[in-house]
Short mmCIF file of C-alpha atoms and ligand atoms in Angstrom, two decimals:
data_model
loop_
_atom_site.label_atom_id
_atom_site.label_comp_id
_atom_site.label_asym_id
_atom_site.label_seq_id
_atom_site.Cartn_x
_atom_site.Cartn_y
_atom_site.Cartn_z
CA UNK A 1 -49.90 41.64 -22.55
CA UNK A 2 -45.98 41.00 -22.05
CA UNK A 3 -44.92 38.85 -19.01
CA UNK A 4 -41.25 39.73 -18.16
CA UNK A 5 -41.12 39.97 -14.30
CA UNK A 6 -43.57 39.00 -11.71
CA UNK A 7 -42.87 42.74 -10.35
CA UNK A 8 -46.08 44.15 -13.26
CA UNK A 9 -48.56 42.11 -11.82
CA UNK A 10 -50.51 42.69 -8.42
CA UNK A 11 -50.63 40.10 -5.91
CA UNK A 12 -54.60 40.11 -7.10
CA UNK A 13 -53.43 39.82 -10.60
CA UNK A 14 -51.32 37.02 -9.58
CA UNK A 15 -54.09 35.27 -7.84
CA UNK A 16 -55.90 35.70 -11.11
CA UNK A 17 -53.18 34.04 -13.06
CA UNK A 18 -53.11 30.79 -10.73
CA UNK A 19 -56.83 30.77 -10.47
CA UNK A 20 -56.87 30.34 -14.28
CA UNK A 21 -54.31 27.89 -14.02
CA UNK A 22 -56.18 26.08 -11.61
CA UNK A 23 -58.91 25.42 -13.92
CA UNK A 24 -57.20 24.39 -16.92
CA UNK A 25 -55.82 21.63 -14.17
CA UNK A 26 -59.70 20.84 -13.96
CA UNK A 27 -60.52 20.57 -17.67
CA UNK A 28 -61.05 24.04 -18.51
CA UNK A 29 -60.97 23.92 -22.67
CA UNK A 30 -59.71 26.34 -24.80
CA UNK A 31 -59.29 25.78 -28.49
CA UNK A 32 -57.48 28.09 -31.21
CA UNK A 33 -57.90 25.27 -33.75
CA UNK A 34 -54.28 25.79 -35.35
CA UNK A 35 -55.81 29.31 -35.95
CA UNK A 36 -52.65 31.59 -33.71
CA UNK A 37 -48.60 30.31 -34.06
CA UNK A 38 -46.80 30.48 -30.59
CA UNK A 39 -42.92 30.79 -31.55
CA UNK A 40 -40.77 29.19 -28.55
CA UNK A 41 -37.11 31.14 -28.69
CA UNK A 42 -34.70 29.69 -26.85
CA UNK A 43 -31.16 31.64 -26.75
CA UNK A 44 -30.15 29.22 -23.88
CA UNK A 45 -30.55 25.66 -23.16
CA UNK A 46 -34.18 24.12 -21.17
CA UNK A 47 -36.24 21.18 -21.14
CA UNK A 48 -38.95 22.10 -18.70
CA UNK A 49 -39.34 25.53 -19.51
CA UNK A 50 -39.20 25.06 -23.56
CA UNK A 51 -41.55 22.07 -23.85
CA UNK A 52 -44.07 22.83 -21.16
CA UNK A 53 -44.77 25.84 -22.73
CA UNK A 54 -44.82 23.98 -26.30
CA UNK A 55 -47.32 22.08 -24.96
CA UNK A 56 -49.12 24.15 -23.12
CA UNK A 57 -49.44 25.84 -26.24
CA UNK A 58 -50.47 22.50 -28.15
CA UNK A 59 -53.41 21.61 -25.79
CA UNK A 60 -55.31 24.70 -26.38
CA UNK A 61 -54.75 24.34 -30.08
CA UNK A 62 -51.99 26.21 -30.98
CA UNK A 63 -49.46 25.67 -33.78
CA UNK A 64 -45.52 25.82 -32.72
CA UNK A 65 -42.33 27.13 -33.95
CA UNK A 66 -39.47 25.95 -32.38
CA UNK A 67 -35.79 27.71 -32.95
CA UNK A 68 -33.28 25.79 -33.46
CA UNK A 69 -30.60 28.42 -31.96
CA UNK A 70 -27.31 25.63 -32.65
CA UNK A 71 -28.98 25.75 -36.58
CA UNK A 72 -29.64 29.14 -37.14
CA UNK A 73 -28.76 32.09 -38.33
CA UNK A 74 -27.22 33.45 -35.03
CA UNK A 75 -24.07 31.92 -35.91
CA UNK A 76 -24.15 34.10 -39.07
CA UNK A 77 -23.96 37.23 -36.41
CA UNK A 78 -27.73 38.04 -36.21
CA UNK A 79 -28.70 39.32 -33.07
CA UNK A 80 -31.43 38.20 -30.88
CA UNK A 81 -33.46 41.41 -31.75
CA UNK A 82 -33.56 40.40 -35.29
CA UNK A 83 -33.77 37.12 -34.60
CA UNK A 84 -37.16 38.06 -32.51
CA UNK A 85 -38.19 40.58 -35.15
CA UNK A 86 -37.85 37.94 -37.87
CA UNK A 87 -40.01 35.80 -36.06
CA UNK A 88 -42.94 38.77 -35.41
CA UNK A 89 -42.50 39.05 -39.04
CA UNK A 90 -43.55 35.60 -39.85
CA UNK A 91 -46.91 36.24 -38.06
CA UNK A 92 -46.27 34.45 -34.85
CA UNK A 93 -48.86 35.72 -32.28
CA UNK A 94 -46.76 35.32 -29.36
CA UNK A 95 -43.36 34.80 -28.41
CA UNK A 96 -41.79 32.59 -25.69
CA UNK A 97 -37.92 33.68 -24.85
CA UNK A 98 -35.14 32.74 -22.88
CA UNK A 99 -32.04 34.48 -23.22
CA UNK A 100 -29.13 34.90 -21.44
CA UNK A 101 -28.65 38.69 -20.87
CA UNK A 102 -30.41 40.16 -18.27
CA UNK A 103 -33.77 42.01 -19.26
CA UNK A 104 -33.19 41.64 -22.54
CA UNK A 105 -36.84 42.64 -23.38
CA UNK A 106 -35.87 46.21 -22.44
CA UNK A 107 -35.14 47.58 -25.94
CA UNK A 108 -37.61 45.36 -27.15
CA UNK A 109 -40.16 48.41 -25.85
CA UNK A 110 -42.52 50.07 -29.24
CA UNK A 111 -40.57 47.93 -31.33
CA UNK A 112 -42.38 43.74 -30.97
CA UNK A 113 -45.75 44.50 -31.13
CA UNK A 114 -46.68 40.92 -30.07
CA UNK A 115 -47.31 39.45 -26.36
CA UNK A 116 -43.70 38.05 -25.10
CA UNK A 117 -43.34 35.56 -22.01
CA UNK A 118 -40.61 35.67 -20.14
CA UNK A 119 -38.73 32.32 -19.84
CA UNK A 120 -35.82 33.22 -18.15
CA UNK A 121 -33.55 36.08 -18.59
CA UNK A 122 -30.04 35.30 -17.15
CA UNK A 123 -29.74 35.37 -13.79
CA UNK A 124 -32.38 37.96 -13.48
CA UNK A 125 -36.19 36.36 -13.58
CA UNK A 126 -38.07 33.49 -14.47
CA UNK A 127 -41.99 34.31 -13.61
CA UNK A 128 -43.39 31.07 -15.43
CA UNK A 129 -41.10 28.85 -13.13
CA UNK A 130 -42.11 31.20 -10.04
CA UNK A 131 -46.30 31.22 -10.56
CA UNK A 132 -45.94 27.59 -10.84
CA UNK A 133 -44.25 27.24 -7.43
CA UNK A 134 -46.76 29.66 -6.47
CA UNK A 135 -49.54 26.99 -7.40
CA UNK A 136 -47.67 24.39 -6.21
CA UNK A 137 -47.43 26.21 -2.80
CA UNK A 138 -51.09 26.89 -2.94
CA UNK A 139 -52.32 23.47 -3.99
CA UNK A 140 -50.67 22.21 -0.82
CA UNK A 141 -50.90 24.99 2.04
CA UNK A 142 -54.27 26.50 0.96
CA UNK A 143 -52.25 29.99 1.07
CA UNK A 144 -49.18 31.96 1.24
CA UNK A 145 -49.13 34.35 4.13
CA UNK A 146 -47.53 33.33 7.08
CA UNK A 147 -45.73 30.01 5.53
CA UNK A 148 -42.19 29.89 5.87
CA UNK A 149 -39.58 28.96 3.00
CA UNK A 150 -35.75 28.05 2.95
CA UNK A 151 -34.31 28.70 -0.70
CA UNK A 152 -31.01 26.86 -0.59
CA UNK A 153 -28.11 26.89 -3.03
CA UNK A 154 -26.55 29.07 -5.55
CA UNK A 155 -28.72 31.83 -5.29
CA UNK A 156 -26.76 34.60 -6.49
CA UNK A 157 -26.67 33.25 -10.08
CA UNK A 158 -30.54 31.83 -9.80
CA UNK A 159 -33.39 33.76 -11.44
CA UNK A 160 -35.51 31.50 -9.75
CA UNK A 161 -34.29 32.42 -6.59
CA UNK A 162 -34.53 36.50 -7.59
CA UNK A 163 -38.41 35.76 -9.18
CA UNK A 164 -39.50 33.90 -6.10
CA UNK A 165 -37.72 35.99 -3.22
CA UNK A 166 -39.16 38.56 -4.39
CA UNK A 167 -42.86 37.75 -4.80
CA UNK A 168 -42.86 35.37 -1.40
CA UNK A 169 -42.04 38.55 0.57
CA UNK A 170 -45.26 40.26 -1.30
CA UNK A 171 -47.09 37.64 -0.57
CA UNK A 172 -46.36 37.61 3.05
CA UNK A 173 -44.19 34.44 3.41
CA UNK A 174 -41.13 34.60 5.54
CA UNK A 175 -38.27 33.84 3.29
CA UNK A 176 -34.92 32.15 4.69
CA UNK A 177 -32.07 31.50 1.89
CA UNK A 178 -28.88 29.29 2.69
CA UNK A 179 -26.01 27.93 1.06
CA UNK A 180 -22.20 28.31 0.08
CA UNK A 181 -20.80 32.14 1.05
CA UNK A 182 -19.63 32.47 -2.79
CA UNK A 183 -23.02 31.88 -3.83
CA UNK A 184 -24.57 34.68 -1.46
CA UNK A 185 -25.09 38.12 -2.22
CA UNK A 186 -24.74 41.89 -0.02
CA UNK A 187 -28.72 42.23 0.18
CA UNK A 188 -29.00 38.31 1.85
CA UNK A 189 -28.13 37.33 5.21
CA UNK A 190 -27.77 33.57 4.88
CA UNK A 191 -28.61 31.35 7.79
CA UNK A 192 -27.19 27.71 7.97
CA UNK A 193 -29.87 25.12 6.79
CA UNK A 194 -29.77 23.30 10.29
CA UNK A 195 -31.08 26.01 12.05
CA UNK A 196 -33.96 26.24 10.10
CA UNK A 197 -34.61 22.63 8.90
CA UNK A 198 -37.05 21.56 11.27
CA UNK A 199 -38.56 24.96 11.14
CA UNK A 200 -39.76 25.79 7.42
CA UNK A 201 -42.96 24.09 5.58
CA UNK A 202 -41.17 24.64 2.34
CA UNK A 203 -37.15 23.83 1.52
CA UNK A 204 -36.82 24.37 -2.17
CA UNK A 205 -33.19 23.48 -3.39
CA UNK A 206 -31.50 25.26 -6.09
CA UNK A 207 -28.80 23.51 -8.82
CA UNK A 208 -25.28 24.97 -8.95
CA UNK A 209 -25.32 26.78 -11.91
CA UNK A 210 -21.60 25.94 -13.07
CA UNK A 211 -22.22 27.88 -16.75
CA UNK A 212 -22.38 31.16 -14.63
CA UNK A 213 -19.12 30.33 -12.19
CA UNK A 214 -16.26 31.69 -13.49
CA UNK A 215 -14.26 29.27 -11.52
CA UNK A 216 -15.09 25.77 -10.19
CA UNK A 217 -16.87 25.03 -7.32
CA UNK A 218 -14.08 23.69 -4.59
CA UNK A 219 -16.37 21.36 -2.86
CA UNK A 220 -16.91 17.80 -4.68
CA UNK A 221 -19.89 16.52 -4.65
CA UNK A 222 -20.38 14.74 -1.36
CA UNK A 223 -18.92 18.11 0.70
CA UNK A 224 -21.35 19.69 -0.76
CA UNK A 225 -24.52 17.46 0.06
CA UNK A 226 -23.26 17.28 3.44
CA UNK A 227 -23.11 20.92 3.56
CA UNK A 228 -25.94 22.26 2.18
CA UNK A 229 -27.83 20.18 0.77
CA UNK A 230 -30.90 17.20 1.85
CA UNK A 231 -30.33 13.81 3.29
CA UNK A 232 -32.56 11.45 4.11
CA UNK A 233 -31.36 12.49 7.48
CA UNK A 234 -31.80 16.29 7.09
CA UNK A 235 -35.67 15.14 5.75
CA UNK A 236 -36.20 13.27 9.03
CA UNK A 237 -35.86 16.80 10.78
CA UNK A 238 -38.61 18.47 8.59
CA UNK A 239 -41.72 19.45 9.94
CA UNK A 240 -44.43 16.50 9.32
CA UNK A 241 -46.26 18.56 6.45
CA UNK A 242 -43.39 20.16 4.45
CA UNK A 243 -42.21 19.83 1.78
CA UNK A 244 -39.23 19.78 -0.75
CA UNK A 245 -39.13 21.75 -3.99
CA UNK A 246 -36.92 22.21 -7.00
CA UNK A 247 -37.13 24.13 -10.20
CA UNK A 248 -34.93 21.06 -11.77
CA UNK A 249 -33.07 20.32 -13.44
CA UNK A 250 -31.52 18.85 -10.25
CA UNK A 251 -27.79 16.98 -9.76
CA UNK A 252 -28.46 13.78 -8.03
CA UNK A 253 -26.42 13.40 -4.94
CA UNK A 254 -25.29 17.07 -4.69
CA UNK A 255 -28.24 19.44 -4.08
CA UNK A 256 -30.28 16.52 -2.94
CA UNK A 257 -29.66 12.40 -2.67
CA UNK A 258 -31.27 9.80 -4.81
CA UNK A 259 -33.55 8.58 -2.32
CA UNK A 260 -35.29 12.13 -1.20
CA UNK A 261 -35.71 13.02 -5.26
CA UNK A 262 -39.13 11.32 -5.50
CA UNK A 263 -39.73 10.71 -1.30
CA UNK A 264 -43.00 11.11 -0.21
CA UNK A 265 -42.11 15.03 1.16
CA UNK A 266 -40.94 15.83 -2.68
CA UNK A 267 -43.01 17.89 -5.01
CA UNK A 268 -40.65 17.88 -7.60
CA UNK A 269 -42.45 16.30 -10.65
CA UNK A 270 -45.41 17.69 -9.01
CA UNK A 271 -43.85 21.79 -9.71
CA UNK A 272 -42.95 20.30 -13.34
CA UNK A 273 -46.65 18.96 -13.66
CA UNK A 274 -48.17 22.27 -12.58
CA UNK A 275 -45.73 24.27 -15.24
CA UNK A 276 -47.64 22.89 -18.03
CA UNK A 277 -51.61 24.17 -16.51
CA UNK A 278 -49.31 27.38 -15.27
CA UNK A 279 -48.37 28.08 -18.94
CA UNK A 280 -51.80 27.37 -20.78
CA UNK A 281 -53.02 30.30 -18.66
CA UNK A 282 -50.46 32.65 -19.52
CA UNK A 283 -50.88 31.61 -23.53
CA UNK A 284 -54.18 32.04 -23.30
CA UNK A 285 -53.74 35.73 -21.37
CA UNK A 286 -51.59 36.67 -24.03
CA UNK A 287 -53.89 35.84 -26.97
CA UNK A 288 -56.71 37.43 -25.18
CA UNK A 289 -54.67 40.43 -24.59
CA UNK A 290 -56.16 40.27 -20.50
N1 CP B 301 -36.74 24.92 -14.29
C1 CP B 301 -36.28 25.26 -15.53
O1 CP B 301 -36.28 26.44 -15.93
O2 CP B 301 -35.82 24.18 -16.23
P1 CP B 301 -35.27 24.26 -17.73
O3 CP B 301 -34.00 25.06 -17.71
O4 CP B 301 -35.09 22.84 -18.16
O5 CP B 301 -36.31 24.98 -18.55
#
């Protein structure tokens, strides 16, 4: 079983995958006992992503590999297909892979004959980071259908944004997004975060992804907050039982101030919490080839 975009899976399948999840949150033990090698490959920078899913892969008794892309032999020229080749070669029994290129599983097809998850390609998806707002959402609404969601921010360079638009609308949860025009794309109407502040039960904020800009953002850092992103004011307007989300990492005192980071109405560290329970279940899939 490959995970590359939410898009595969039914929204019963999807279900499945957070119910799993779910129970590994409750104690549910698995145990390879060092007996299958999960080989994380990161082509791109992460700390959530990249060690949740390390050890995810350590608590149901997994052994690791861990590329060292700055150390490697990528500088010698070798391309990420050998590089992910190389590491099916070593007997890994799954891979883990971010990369920057968009889809870049798509000539991987009849060639890696071992599960690959998804962590992040480019600006295109990111279903780990997705099913774990997904069981965020769940853990605090009880359901999806009918709940309302502003994703705010640079959302046209955001596979989070992409993954989760896309599978909120399946599920039957109105989507708003928001932000700076330059960040916006043709298929999104964007409507200004004060009209819907006091409306939504879920505001997840997105970070400015300046490694994708090819110029820099005009607005400093305070414009910006004011703008478009949360206050401690704009959280006063919120609905009594909303709450704020971010697939981190954030920028203090741009997307979101200091003092709403950890506020009661934050799930933050909550999302990050859940990725770990998220990503034993989709290990676990994979080795059981479900
Ligand atoms: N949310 C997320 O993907 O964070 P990292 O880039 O640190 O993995």
């Amino acid at each position: 079983m490959n995970i590359f975009s939410l898009e595969d899976f039914s929204i019963l399948e999807i279900n499945n995958i957070l119910d799993l999840a779910e129970e590994f949150k409750n104690g549910k033990k698995v145990d390879y006992n060092g007996k299958k090698i999960i080989a994380n490959l990161f082509f791109e920078p992460s700390t959530r992503t990249h060690y949740s899913f390390d050890t995810a892969a350590l608590r149901l008794g997994c052994k690791t590999l861990n590329f060292d892309s700055v150390n490697s032999s990528l500088k010698k020229g070798e391309s990420l297909y050998d590089t992910v080749k190389t590491f099916e070669s070593f007997g890994s029994d799954a891979l883990v892979i971010r990369a920057t290129e968009n889809e870049y599983y798509k000539n991987f097809s009849g060639k890696i004959n071992i599960p690959i998850l998804n962590a992040g390609d480019g600006t295109g998806n990111h279903p780990s980071q997705s099913l774990l707002d997904l069981l965020t959402i769940r853990q605090e609404f009880g359901k999806f259908d009918g709940l309302k969601i502003a994703i705010v921010g640079d959302i046209k360079h955001s596979r989070v944004a992409h993954s989760n638009i896309k599978v909120m609308r399946r599920l039957g949860m109105e989507v708003f997004v928001s932000g700076p025009e330059e960040y916006r794309e043709d298929e999104y109407d964007f409507v200004p975060l004060d009209e819907i502040i006091d409306k939504v039960d879920i505001i997840m904020l997105l970070r400015i992804q300046h490694e994708r800009h090819e110029s820099l953002m005009k607005l400093s850092c305070d414009e910006y907050n004011k703008l478009y992103g949360l206050n401690l004011e704009r959280v006063n307007k919120m609905k009594p039982n909303a709450i704020i989300m971010h697939p981190a990492p954030f920028n203090r005192n741009v997307e979101l101030t200091d003092d709403t980071v950890e506020c009661d109405k934050s799930r933050i560290f909550k999302q990050i919490e859940n990725g770990v329970f998220v990503r034993m279940a989709l290990i676990n899939m994979a080795l059981e080839n479900k």
